[in-house]
CSV table of C-alpha atoms in Angstrom, one decimal:
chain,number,residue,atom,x,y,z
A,1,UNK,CA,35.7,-11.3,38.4
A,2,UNK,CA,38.6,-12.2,35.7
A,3,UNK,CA,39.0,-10.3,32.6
A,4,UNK,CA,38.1,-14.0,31.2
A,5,UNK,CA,34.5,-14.3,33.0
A,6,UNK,CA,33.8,-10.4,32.1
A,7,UNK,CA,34.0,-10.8,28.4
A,8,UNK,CA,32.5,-14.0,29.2
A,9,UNK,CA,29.5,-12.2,30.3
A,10,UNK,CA,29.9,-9.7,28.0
A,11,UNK,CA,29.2,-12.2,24.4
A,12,UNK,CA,26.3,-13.9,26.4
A,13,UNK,CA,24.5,-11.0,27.2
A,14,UNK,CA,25.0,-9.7,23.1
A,15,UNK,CA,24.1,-12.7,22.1
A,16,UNK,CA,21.1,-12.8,24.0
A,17,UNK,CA,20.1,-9.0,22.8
A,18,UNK,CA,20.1,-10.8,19.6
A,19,UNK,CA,17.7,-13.3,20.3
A,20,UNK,CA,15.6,-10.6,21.5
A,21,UNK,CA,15.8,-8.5,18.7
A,22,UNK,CA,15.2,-11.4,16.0
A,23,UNK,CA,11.7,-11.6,18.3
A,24,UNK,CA,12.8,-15.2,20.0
A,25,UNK,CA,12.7,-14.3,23.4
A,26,UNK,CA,9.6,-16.5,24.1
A,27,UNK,CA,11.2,-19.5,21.6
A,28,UNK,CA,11.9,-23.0,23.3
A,29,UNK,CA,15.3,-23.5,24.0
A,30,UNK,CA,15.8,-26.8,22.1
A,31,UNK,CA,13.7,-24.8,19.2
A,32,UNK,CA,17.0,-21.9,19.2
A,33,UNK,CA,19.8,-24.2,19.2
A,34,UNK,CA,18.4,-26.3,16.6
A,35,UNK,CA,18.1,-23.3,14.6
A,36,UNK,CA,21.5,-22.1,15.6
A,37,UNK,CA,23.0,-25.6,14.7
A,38,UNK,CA,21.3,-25.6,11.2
A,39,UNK,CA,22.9,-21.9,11.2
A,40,UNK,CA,26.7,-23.3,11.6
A,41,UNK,CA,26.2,-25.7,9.2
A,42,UNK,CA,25.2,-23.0,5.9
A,43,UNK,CA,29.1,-22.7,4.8
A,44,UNK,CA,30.4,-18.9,4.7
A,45,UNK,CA,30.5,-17.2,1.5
A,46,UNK,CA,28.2,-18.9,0.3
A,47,UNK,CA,24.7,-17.9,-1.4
A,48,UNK,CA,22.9,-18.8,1.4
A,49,UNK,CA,25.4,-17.2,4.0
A,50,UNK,CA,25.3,-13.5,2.3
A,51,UNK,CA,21.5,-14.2,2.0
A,52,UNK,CA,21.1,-14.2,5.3
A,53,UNK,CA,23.3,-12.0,6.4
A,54,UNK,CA,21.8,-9.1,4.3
A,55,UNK,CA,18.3,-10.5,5.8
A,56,UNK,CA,20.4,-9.5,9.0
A,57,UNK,CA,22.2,-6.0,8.2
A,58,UNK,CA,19.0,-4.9,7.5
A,59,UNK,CA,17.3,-5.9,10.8
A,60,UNK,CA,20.1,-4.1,12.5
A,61,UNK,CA,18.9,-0.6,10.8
A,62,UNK,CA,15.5,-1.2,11.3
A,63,UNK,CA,13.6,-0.8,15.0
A,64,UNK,CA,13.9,-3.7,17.2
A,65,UNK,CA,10.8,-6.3,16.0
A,66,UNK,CA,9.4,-6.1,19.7
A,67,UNK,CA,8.3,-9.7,19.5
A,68,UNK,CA,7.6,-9.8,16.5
A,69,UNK,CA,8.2,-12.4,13.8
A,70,UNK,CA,11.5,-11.2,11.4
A,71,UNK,CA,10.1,-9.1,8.3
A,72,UNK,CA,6.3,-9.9,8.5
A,73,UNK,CA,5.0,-7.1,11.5
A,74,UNK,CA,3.1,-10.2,13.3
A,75,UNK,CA,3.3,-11.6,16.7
A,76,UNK,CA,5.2,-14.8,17.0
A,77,UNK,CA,3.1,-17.1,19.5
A,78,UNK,CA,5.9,-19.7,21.0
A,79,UNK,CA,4.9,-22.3,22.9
């Protein structure tokens, strides 16, 4: 396997950790990249952007949600 592939391999898999942690694992795929392309579109620096990103910093310190929706404790039912 090329250096190329490996790191490859390597983003997808820490991006998907992500999804999993955010409690999305179960989410439709055309439901994620929606979100994700709504996501690329909030310009950086903005109020928005730093919004969200603290909503994130702070996910990071806390336990993995476990399915969970972000913040709230519940289970996310996807369908």
């Amino acid at each position: 396997m090329t250096a190329d592939r490996k790191n490859e391999a390597r983003e997808k898999f820490r991006l998907g950790g992500i999804v999993v942690r955010a409690g999305l694992s179960k989410a439709d795929r055309a439901f994620l990249l929606g979100g994700f392309i709504e996501l690329a579109r909030v310009t950086p620096g903005s109020a928005e952007h730093r919004r969200l990103r603290n909503i994130g910093e702070e996910a990071f310190k806390a336990p993995a949600l476990d399915g969970g929706s972000p913040g709230t404790g519940e289970t996310a039912e996807w369908h």
